[in-house]
Coordinates of N, CA and C in Angstrom, one line a residue:
Chain A
Q1 N 11.6 11.1 -12.4 CA 11.1 10.7 -11.1 C 9.5 10.9 -11.0
V2 N 8.6 9.8 -10.9 CA 7.3 9.9 -10.7 C 7.1 10.6 -9.3
Q3 N 5.9 11.4 -9.2 CA 5.6 12.0 -8.0 C 4.1 12.2 -8.1
L4 N 3.5 11.7 -6.8 CA 2.1 11.4 -6.5 C 1.5 12.5 -5.6
Q5 N 0.7 13.2 -5.5 CA 0.3 14.1 -4.8 C -1.1 14.3 -4.6
E6 N -1.9 14.0 -3.3 CA -3.3 13.9 -3.1 C -3.5 15.5 -2.6
S7 N -4.9 15.5 -3.2 CA -5.5 17.1 -2.6 C -7.1 16.7 -2.3
G8 N -7.4 17.6 -1.5 CA -8.9 17.6 -1.3 C -9.0 18.2 0.3
P9 N -10.5 18.1 0.4 CA -10.8 18.6 1.8 C -10.3 17.7 3.1
G10 N -9.8 18.6 3.9 CA -9.5 17.4 5.2 C -10.6 16.9 6.1
L11 N -11.6 17.6 6.4 CA -12.9 17.7 6.9 C -13.8 17.5 6.1
V12 N -14.5 15.9 6.6 CA -16.0 16.0 6.0 C -17.2 15.6 6.6
R13 N -17.8 16.1 6.5 CA -19.1 16.0 7.3 C -19.6 14.3 7.2
P14 N -20.5 14.1 8.2 CA -21.1 12.4 8.1 C -22.0 12.5 7.1
A15 N -22.4 11.1 6.3 CA -23.5 11.0 5.3 C -23.0 12.0 4.1
Q16 N -21.8 12.8 4.0 CA -21.6 13.4 2.8 C -20.8 12.5 1.9
T17 N -20.2 13.4 0.9 CA -19.2 12.5 -0.1 C -17.8 13.1 -0.1
L18 N -16.9 12.5 0.4 CA -15.3 12.4 0.3 C -14.8 12.5 -1.1
S19 N -13.9 13.7 -1.5 CA -13.3 13.5 -2.7 C -12.0 14.2 -2.7
L20 N -11.3 13.3 -3.2 CA -9.7 13.3 -3.4 C -9.2 13.3 -4.8
T21 N -8.5 13.9 -4.8 CA -7.8 14.0 -6.4 C -6.2 13.8 -6.4
C22 N -5.6 12.9 -7.2 CA -4.3 12.7 -6.8 C -3.8 13.1 -8.3
T23 N -2.8 13.9 -8.5 CA -2.2 14.5 -9.3 C -0.5 13.9 -9.7
V24 N -0.1 13.5 -10.8 CA 0.7 12.6 -11.2 C 1.7 13.5 -11.8
S25 N 2.9 13.8 -11.6 CA 4.0 14.3 -12.2 C 5.0 13.5 -12.8
G26 N 6.1 13.5 -13.6 CA 7.3 13.0 -14.0 C 7.0 11.8 -14.7
G27 N 5.7 11.5 -15.2 CA 5.4 10.6 -16.3 C 3.9 10.8 -16.3
S28 N 3.4 9.8 -17.5 CA 2.0 9.9 -18.1 C 1.1 9.1 -17.3
I29 N 0.1 9.5 -17.0 CA -1.0 8.5 -16.3 C -1.3 7.6 -17.5
S30 N -1.5 8.0 -18.6 CA -1.7 7.3 -19.8 C -1.0 6.4 -20.4
T31 N 0.2 5.8 -19.6 CA 0.9 5.1 -19.8 C 0.4 3.6 -19.1
S32 N 0.7 2.6 -20.5 CA -0.3 1.4 -20.5 C 0.4 0.6 -19.3
G33 N -0.4 -0.3 -18.7 CA 0.4 -1.1 -17.7 C 0.3 -0.8 -16.1
Y34 N -0.4 0.7 -15.9 CA -0.1 1.2 -14.7 C -1.4 1.1 -13.9
Y35 N -1.7 0.7 -13.1 CA -3.2 0.6 -12.0 C -3.0 1.6 -11.2
W36 N -3.9 2.7 -11.1 CA -3.7 4.0 -10.6 C -4.5 3.9 -9.3
S37 N -4.1 3.9 -8.0 CA -5.0 2.8 -6.7 C -5.0 4.3 -6.0
W38 N -5.9 3.8 -5.3 CA -6.3 4.6 -3.8 C -6.2 3.7 -2.7
I39 N -5.4 3.8 -1.4 CA -5.3 3.3 -0.2 C -5.4 3.9 0.7
R40 N -6.2 3.3 1.8 CA -6.4 4.2 3.2 C -5.8 3.2 4.2
Q41 N -5.4 4.3 5.3 CA -5.0 3.8 7.0 C -5.8 4.2 7.6
H42 N -6.3 3.4 8.2 CA -7.3 4.1 9.7 C -5.9 4.4 10.5
P43 N -6.3 5.3 11.8 CA -5.4 5.9 12.5 C -4.9 4.6 13.4
G44 N -3.4 4.5 13.4 CA -2.5 3.4 13.8 C -3.1 2.1 13.5
K45 N -3.5 2.0 12.3 CA -3.9 0.7 11.7 C -3.2 0.1 10.6
G46 N -3.7 -1.2 9.8 CA -2.8 -1.6 8.8 C -3.4 -0.7 7.4
L47 N -3.0 -1.3 6.0 CA -3.6 -0.6 5.3 C -4.7 -1.3 4.5
E48 N -5.6 -0.5 3.8 CA -6.7 -1.3 3.0 C -6.8 -0.5 1.7
W49 N -6.8 -1.5 0.7 CA -6.3 -1.2 -0.5 C -7.9 -0.4 -1.2
I50 N -8.3 0.5 -1.7 CA -9.6 0.9 -2.0 C -9.8 0.2 -3.4
G51 N -9.2 0.4 -4.5 CA -9.2 0.2 -5.7 C -8.3 0.8 -6.7
Y52 N -8.8 0.6 -8.0 CA -7.8 1.0 -9.1 C -8.5 1.7 -10.3
I53 N -8.2 2.4 -11.5 CA -8.4 2.9 -12.5 C -7.6 2.6 -13.2
F54 N -8.0 2.7 -14.4 CA -6.9 2.6 -15.5 C -7.2 4.0 -16.5
H55 N -6.0 4.1 -17.4 CA -6.2 5.5 -18.2 C -7.2 5.6 -19.1
S56 N -8.1 4.1 -19.1 CA -8.9 4.2 -20.0 C -10.3 4.5 -19.2
G57 N -10.2 4.3 -17.8 CA -11.3 4.6 -16.9 C -11.9 3.2 -16.4
N58 N -11.4 2.1 -17.0 CA -11.7 0.8 -16.2 C -11.4 1.1 -14.8
T59 N -12.1 0.4 -14.2 CA -12.4 0.3 -12.6 C -12.3 -1.1 -11.9
Y60 N -11.9 -1.1 -10.7 CA -12.0 -2.1 -10.0 C -11.8 -1.8 -8.7
Y61 N -13.1 -2.1 -7.9 CA -13.0 -1.6 -6.4 C -13.1 -2.6 -5.4
N62 N -12.5 -2.5 -4.5 CA -12.4 -3.4 -3.5 C -14.1 -3.7 -2.9
P63 N -14.3 -5.1 -3.0 CA -15.8 -5.4 -2.6 C -16.5 -4.7 -1.5
S64 N -15.5 -4.7 -0.4 CA -15.9 -4.1 1.1 C -16.1 -2.9 0.8
L65 N -16.1 -2.0 -0.1 CA -16.3 -0.8 -0.4 C -17.1 -0.1 -1.3
K66 N -17.2 -1.0 -2.5 CA -17.6 -1.2 -3.7 C -19.0 -0.1 -4.0
S67 N -19.8 -0.4 -3.0 CA -21.2 0.2 -3.1 C -20.9 1.9 -2.9
R68 N -20.0 2.2 -2.5 CA -19.9 3.4 -2.1 C -18.9 4.3 -2.5
V69 N -17.9 3.6 -3.5 CA -16.7 4.1 -4.4 C -16.9 4.5 -5.6
T70 N -16.5 5.3 -6.1 CA -16.5 5.8 -7.6 C -14.9 6.8 -7.9
M71 N -14.4 6.2 -8.9 CA -13.3 6.6 -9.5 C -13.0 6.9 -10.9
S72 N -12.6 8.2 -11.1 CA -12.4 8.8 -12.4 C -11.0 9.0 -12.7
V73 N -10.6 9.4 -13.9 CA -9.5 9.8 -14.5 C -9.5 11.1 -15.4
D74 N -8.5 11.8 -15.3 CA -8.5 12.9 -16.2 C -7.2 13.0 -16.7
T75 N -7.1 12.5 -17.9 CA -5.7 12.2 -18.7 C -5.1 13.6 -19.2
S76 N -5.8 14.9 -19.5 CA -5.3 15.7 -19.8 C -4.8 16.6 -18.7
K77 N -5.1 16.6 -17.6 CA -4.5 17.1 -16.4 C -3.9 15.9 -15.5
N78 N -3.5 14.7 -16.0 CA -2.6 13.8 -15.5 C -3.4 13.7 -14.1
Q79 N -4.4 13.6 -14.0 CA -5.1 13.2 -12.4 C -6.0 12.2 -12.5
F80 N -6.1 11.4 -11.6 CA -7.1 10.6 -11.3 C -7.7 10.9 -10.0
S81 N -8.8 10.8 -9.8 CA -9.8 10.7 -8.7 C -10.6 9.6 -7.6
L82 N -10.9 10.2 -6.3 CA -11.5 9.1 -5.8 C -12.8 10.1 -5.0
R83 N -13.9 9.4 -5.2 CA -15.4 9.6 -4.6 C -15.8 8.7 -3.6
L84 N -16.3 8.9 -2.4 CA -16.7 7.9 -1.4 C -17.5 8.6 -0.6
S85 N -18.9 7.9 -0.8 CA -20.0 8.5 -0.5 C -20.6 7.9 0.7
S86 N -21.9 8.7 1.5 CA -22.3 8.6 2.5 C -21.1 8.3 3.7
V87 N -20.2 8.6 3.7 CA -19.0 8.6 4.9 C -19.4 8.5 6.2
T88 N -19.1 7.9 6.9 CA -19.0 8.0 8.4 C -17.5 8.3 9.5
A89 N -17.8 8.0 10.5 CA -16.2 8.3 11.1 C -15.6 7.0 11.1
A90 N -16.3 5.9 10.6 CA -15.1 4.6 10.2 C -14.6 4.9 9.1
D91 N -14.6 6.1 8.1 CA -13.8 6.6 7.1 C -12.8 7.4 7.3
T92 N -12.2 7.9 8.6 CA -11.3 8.8 8.9 C -10.1 7.7 9.1
A93 N -9.3 8.3 7.9 CA -8.0 7.8 7.6 C -7.1 8.8 6.9
V94 N -5.9 7.9 6.7 CA -5.1 8.8 5.7 C -5.3 8.1 4.5
Y95 N -5.2 8.9 3.2 CA -5.9 8.5 2.0 C -4.4 8.7 1.2
Y96 N -3.8 7.2 0.5 CA -2.7 7.7 -0.3 C -3.4 7.2 -1.6
C97 N -2.6 7.8 -2.6 CA -2.6 7.4 -4.1 C -1.5 6.7 -4.3
A98 N -1.4 5.9 -5.3 CA -0.3 4.9 -5.7 C -0.4 4.5 -7.0
R99 N 0.9 3.9 -7.4 CA 1.1 3.5 -8.6 C 1.0 2.1 -8.4
F100 N 0.3 1.2 -9.1 CA 0.3 -0.2 -9.2 C 1.0 -0.9 -10.3
V101 N 2.4 -1.5 -10.3 CA 2.4 -2.4 -11.4 C 2.4 -3.8 -11.4
T102 N 1.8 -4.6 -12.2 CA 1.7 -6.0 -11.6 C 3.2 -6.7 -11.6
T103 N 4.3 -6.2 -12.2 CA 5.5 -6.7 -12.1 C 6.3 -6.2 -10.9
I104 N 5.8 -4.8 -10.3 CA 6.6 -4.5 -9.0 C 5.6 -3.8 -8.1
Y105 N 4.6 -4.3 -8.3 CA 3.8 -3.7 -7.2 C 3.4 -2.1 -6.9
F106 N 3.4 -2.0 -5.6 CA 2.9 -0.4 -5.7 C 4.6 0.2 -5.5
D107 N 5.0 0.6 -6.5 CA 6.2 1.3 -6.5 C 6.4 3.1 -6.2
Y108 N 5.2 3.6 -6.3 CA 5.4 5.1 -6.2 C 4.2 5.6 -5.5
W109 N 4.2 6.2 -4.7 CA 3.1 6.5 -3.4 C 3.2 8.3 -3.2
G110 N 2.1 8.6 -3.1 CA 1.6 10.1 -2.5 C 1.9 10.0 -1.4
Q111 N 2.3 11.2 -0.8 CA 2.7 11.4 0.7 C 1.5 11.3 1.7
G112 N 0.1 11.2 1.3 CA -1.1 10.8 2.1 C -1.4 11.9 2.3
T113 N -2.7 12.4 2.7 CA -3.8 13.0 3.2 C -4.8 12.7 4.1
V114 N -4.8 13.5 5.5 CA -5.7 13.1 6.3 C -6.9 13.6 6.0
V115 N -7.9 12.5 6.2 CA -9.2 12.9 6.2 C -10.5 12.3 7.3
T116 N -10.7 13.8 7.9 CA -11.4 13.1 9.1 C -12.9 13.6 8.8
V117 N -13.7 12.5 9.3 CA -15.3 12.8 9.2 C -15.9 12.9 10.6
S118 N -16.3 14.3 10.6 CA -17.0 14.5 11.7 C -17.7 15.8 11.0
S119 N -19.0 16.1 12.2 CA -19.6 17.1 12.3 C -19.2 18.0 13.0
Chain B
E1 N -11.5 -13.2 -0.4 CA -10.4 -12.6 -0.3 C -9.1 -13.2 0.1
I2 N -8.0 -12.9 -0.1 CA -6.6 -13.6 0.9 C -6.3 -12.8 2.0
V3 N -6.2 -13.6 3.0 CA -5.9 -13.0 4.2 C -4.4 -13.3 4.7
L4 N -3.7 -12.3 4.6 CA -2.3 -12.4 5.1 C -2.1 -11.9 6.8
T5 N -1.6 -13.1 7.2 CA -1.6 -12.9 9.0 C 0.0 -12.8 9.1
Q6 N 0.2 -11.4 9.7 CA 1.4 -11.1 9.8 C 2.2 -11.7 11.5
S7 N 3.0 -12.0 11.6 CA 3.8 -12.2 13.1 C 5.5 -12.0 13.2
P8 N 5.7 -11.8 14.8 CA 4.7 -11.3 15.6 C 4.4 -9.9 15.4
A9 N 3.2 -9.4 16.1 CA 2.9 -7.9 15.9 C 3.9 -6.8 16.1
T10 N 4.5 -7.2 17.0 CA 6.0 -6.4 17.3 C 7.4 -7.5 17.9
L11 N 8.2 -6.6 17.5 CA 9.4 -7.3 17.5 C 10.5 -6.5 18.1
S12 N 11.1 -6.7 19.1 CA 12.0 -5.4 20.2 C 13.4 -6.2 20.0
L13 N 14.3 -5.4 19.2 CA 15.7 -6.0 19.0 C 16.3 -4.8 19.1
S14 N 17.7 -5.4 19.1 CA 18.8 -3.9 19.6 C 19.5 -3.9 18.1
P15 N 19.8 -2.7 17.7 CA 20.8 -2.2 16.1 C 21.9 -3.6 16.5
G16 N 21.8 -4.2 15.2 CA 23.2 -4.9 14.5 C 22.2 -6.5 14.8
E17 N 21.3 -6.5 15.7 CA 20.5 -8.4 15.6 C 19.8 -8.3 14.1
R18 N 19.4 -9.3 14.2 CA 18.8 -10.1 13.0 C 17.5 -10.0 13.2
A19 N 16.7 -9.7 12.3 CA 15.2 -9.8 12.3 C 14.5 -10.4 11.5
T20 N 13.8 -11.3 11.7 CA 12.8 -12.4 11.0 C 11.5 -12.0 10.9
L21 N 10.8 -11.7 10.1 CA 9.3 -11.1 10.1 C 8.8 -12.2 9.3
S22 N 7.5 -12.9 9.6 CA 6.5 -13.7 8.8 C 5.2 -13.2 8.2
C23 N 5.1 -13.7 7.3 CA 3.4 -13.6 6.8 C 3.1 -14.7 6.3
R24 N 2.0 -15.3 6.5 CA 1.0 -16.4 6.2 C 0.1 -15.8 5.4
A25 N 0.0 -16.6 4.2 CA -1.5 -16.5 3.6 C -2.3 -17.6 3.8
S26 N -3.8 -17.0 4.0 CA -4.7 -17.9 4.1 C -4.7 -19.0 2.8
Q27 N -4.3 -18.7 1.7 CA -4.5 -19.5 0.6 C -3.0 -19.3 -0.2
S28 N -2.9 -20.0 -1.5 CA -1.5 -19.4 -2.1 C -1.8 -18.2 -2.6
V29 N -0.5 -18.1 -2.7 CA -0.5 -16.5 -3.7 C 0.9 -16.7 -4.5
S30 N 1.2 -18.0 -4.8 CA 2.0 -18.0 -5.9 C 3.2 -17.2 -6.0
S31 N 4.0 -17.0 -5.1 CA 4.9 -16.2 -4.7 C 4.8 -14.7 -4.8
Y32 N 3.5 -14.0 -5.3 CA 3.4 -12.9 -5.6 C 3.3 -12.0 -4.4
L33 N 4.2 -11.9 -3.5 CA 3.8 -11.2 -2.2 C 5.2 -9.9 -2.4
A34 N 4.6 -9.2 -1.5 CA 5.7 -8.0 -1.7 C 5.8 -7.3 -0.2
W35 N 6.9 -6.9 0.1 CA 6.8 -6.4 1.3 C 7.4 -4.7 1.4
Y36 N 6.8 -4.1 2.5 CA 6.9 -2.7 2.1 C 7.6 -2.1 3.7
Q37 N 8.1 -0.9 3.9 CA 8.3 -0.8 5.0 C 7.9 1.0 5.3
Q38 N 7.2 1.4 6.7 CA 6.5 2.5 6.8 C 7.4 3.1 7.9
R39 N 8.1 4.3 7.5 CA 8.4 4.9 8.9 C 7.4 5.7 9.3
P40 N 7.1 6.3 10.6 CA 6.2 7.2 11.1 C 6.3 8.4 10.2
G41 N 4.6 8.9 9.8 CA 4.7 10.2 9.0 C 4.9 9.6 7.5
Q42 N 5.3 8.7 7.3 CA 5.7 8.4 5.9 C 4.7 7.4 5.1
A43 N 4.6 7.7 3.4 CA 4.2 6.4 2.9 C 5.0 5.0 2.8
P44 N 4.5 3.9 2.8 CA 5.2 3.1 2.7 C 6.1 2.9 1.3
R45 N 7.1 1.9 1.7 CA 8.1 2.2 0.8 C 8.3 0.6 0.3
L46 N 8.2 0.3 -1.0 CA 8.5 -1.1 -1.5 C 10.0 -1.8 -1.1
L47 N 9.9 -2.7 -0.7 CA 11.3 -3.3 -0.4 C 11.7 -4.4 -1.1
I48 N 10.8 -5.3 -1.2 CA 10.9 -6.9 -2.0 C 9.5 -6.9 -2.6
Y49 N 9.9 -7.6 -3.9 CA 8.6 -8.2 -4.6 C 8.7 -9.6 -5.3
D50 N 7.6 -9.9 -5.4 CA 7.6 -11.1 -6.1 C 8.3 -12.2 -4.9
A51 N 8.1 -12.1 -3.6 CA 8.9 -13.0 -2.6 C 10.2 -12.6 -2.2
S52 N 10.8 -12.7 -3.4 CA 12.3 -12.4 -2.8 C 13.4 -11.8 -3.9
I53 N 12.4 -10.6 -4.8 CA 13.5 -9.7 -5.4 C 13.3 -8.2 -4.6
R54 N 14.9 -8.1 -4.4 CA 14.7 -6.5 -3.8 C 14.4 -5.6 -5.0
A55 N 13.8 -4.3 -4.1 CA 13.2 -3.2 -5.2 C 14.4 -2.4 -5.5
T56 N 14.8 -1.5 -6.1 CA 15.6 -0.2 -6.5 C 16.1 0.3 -5.3
G57 N 17.4 0.1 -5.2 CA 17.8 1.1 -4.2 C 17.9 0.4 -2.6
I58 N 17.3 -0.8 -2.4 CA 17.2 -1.5 -1.3 C 18.2 -2.2 -0.7
P59 N 18.8 -1.8 0.3 CA 20.4 -2.6 0.7 C 20.1 -4.0 1.0
A60 N 21.2 -4.6 0.5 CA 21.3 -6.1 0.5 C 20.8 -6.9 2.2
R61 N 20.9 -6.3 3.1 CA 20.9 -6.5 4.1 C 19.2 -7.0 4.4
F62 N 18.4 -6.4 3.8 CA 17.0 -6.8 3.5 C 16.9 -8.1 2.2
S63 N 16.5 -9.4 2.7 CA 15.9 -10.3 2.2 C 14.6 -10.8 2.1
G64 N 14.1 -11.8 1.4 CA 12.5 -12.1 1.2 C 12.7 -13.8 1.1
S65 N 12.0 -14.7 1.6 CA 11.9 -15.8 1.2 C 10.7 -16.2 1.4
E66 N 10.4 -17.8 1.1 CA 9.0 -18.3 1.1 C 9.2 -19.9 1.2
S67 N 8.0 -20.4 2.1 CA 7.9 -21.8 2.2 C 6.5 -22.0 2.3
G68 N 6.3 -23.0 1.1 CA 4.6 -23.0 1.0 C 4.1 -21.7 1.1
T69 N 3.1 -21.7 1.9 CA 2.3 -20.2 2.5 C 2.6 -19.1 3.0
D70 N 3.8 -19.7 3.5 CA 4.6 -18.7 4.6 C 6.2 -18.1 3.9
Y71 N 5.7 -16.6 4.3 CA 6.9 -15.6 3.5 C 7.6 -15.0 4.6
I72 N 8.8 -15.1 4.5 CA 9.8 -14.4 5.4 C 10.5 -13.0 4.9
L73 N 10.3 -12.3 5.8 CA 11.6 -10.9 5.6 C 12.3 -10.8 6.4
T74 N 13.6 -10.9 6.2 CA 15.0 -10.9 7.1 C 15.9 -9.7 6.8
I75 N 15.9 -9.2 7.9 CA 16.7 -8.2 7.9 C 18.0 -8.5 8.6
S76 N 19.5 -8.7 8.1 CA 20.3 -9.4 8.7 C 21.2 -8.8 9.9
S77 N 21.1 -7.3 9.5 CA 21.7 -6.4 10.7 C 21.1 -5.4 10.5
L78 N 20.3 -4.9 12.1 CA 19.3 -3.9 11.8 C 20.2 -2.5 12.0
E79 N 20.0 -1.5 11.1 CA 20.7 -0.4 11.3 C 19.4 0.4 12.0
P80 N 19.8 1.6 12.5 CA 18.6 2.5 13.3 C 17.4 2.9 12.7
E81 N 17.8 3.5 11.0 CA 16.9 3.4 10.3 C 15.6 2.4 10.0
D82 N 16.2 1.3 10.4 CA 15.1 0.2 10.0 C 14.0 -0.2 10.9
F83 N 14.0 0.9 12.2 CA 12.9 0.4 13.3 C 11.8 1.2 12.5
A84 N 11.0 0.2 12.2 CA 9.7 0.5 11.4 C 8.5 -0.1 11.3
V85 N 7.7 -0.1 10.6 CA 6.2 -1.0 10.5 C 6.5 -1.5 9.1
Y86 N 6.2 -2.9 9.3 CA 6.8 -3.5 7.8 C 5.5 -4.5 7.5
Y87 N 5.0 -4.2 6.2 CA 3.4 -4.7 5.8 C 3.9 -5.9 4.6
C88 N 3.2 -7.0 4.6 CA 3.4 -7.7 3.3 C 2.0 -7.6 2.4
Q89 N 2.0 -8.0 1.2 CA 1.0 -7.4 0.3 C 0.7 -8.6 -0.8
Q90 N -0.1 -9.0 -1.0 CA -0.5 -10.0 -2.3 C -0.9 -9.3 -3.4
R91 N -0.7 -9.7 -4.5 CA -1.1 -9.4 -6.1 C -1.8 -10.8 -6.6
N92 N -1.9 -11.7 -5.8 CA -1.9 -13.1 -6.6 C -3.8 -13.0 -7.5
S93 N -4.7 -12.3 -6.3 CA -6.0 -12.3 -6.7 C -6.8 -10.9 -6.1
W94 N -7.5 -10.3 -7.0 CA -8.2 -9.2 -6.3 C -9.2 -9.5 -5.4
P95 N -9.5 -8.8 -4.3 CA -8.9 -7.6 -4.2 C -7.4 -7.7 -3.5
L96 N -6.6 -6.5 -3.9 CA -5.2 -6.8 -3.2 C -5.2 -6.8 -2.0
T97 N -4.6 -7.4 -1.0 CA -4.8 -7.3 0.3 C -3.1 -7.4 1.2
F98 N -3.3 -6.4 2.3 CA -2.1 -6.4 3.0 C -2.3 -6.9 4.4
G99 N -1.2 -7.4 5.0 CA -1.1 -8.1 6.2 C -1.3 -7.1 7.5
G100 N -1.5 -7.1 8.5 CA -1.6 -6.2 9.6 C -0.5 -5.5 10.0
G101 N 1.0 -5.9 9.8 CA 2.1 -5.4 9.9 C 3.1 -5.9 11.2
T102 N 4.0 -5.8 11.1 CA 4.9 -5.9 11.9 C 5.5 -4.7 12.5
R103 N 5.6 -4.4 13.5 CA 6.7 -2.9 14.4 C 7.8 -3.8 14.8
V104 N 8.6 -3.3 14.1 CA 10.3 -3.5 14.8 C 10.5 -2.6 15.5
E105 N 10.8 -2.5 16.9 CA 11.1 -1.5 17.8 C 12.3 -1.8 18.5
I106 N 12.8 -0.6 18.9 CA 14.3 -0.6 19.5 C 14.2 -1.1 21.2
K107 N 15.0 -2.2 21.1 CA 14.9 -2.8 22.5 C 15.7 -2.1 24.0

């Protein structure tokens, strides 16, 4: 059974960089066909897809966040990471990592981690 | 980007009743649409993909259908655990987008 687990600071200061890591267990991040994704959910709101990274390091970011997002992958640790720069209060959200497969969509999700942007 | 509009925002029903949720796409998504259920404090769970295929382990009371750019999620008879928020999501084009959600609450 594939499991994903987000980790990282729960509090980030405005204008700083948010950094989160997702650890994948029960399966290899290097398996072809998987888009390792980040999704966020603002308090009481809907879901916003941030972007994906392949095991090869290829990425695609949502144009709405592209200028501030960087994703990376560490296949040796079976992890992928998100960095979001110049954060503001509008970046306060629950951040999820998830596995996307073109044939079956987002089939595995992490439990989510709350990130608050505040001084 | 493709905008998905879900209606109604809230659906108030009793256990045992039938729920009908709608998701309208701003342009064709070619049946590449999924439905997710999110219970409070939990991550979303995949219910339906490619408009009408139930994901592994999903009960038969959940079904999906489509008519043009309108997609429907039907829950034939609501169980207590079905009261939650439901989201649609398209994979026809990047960026991937989600609808705003429909809350199914107990009447």
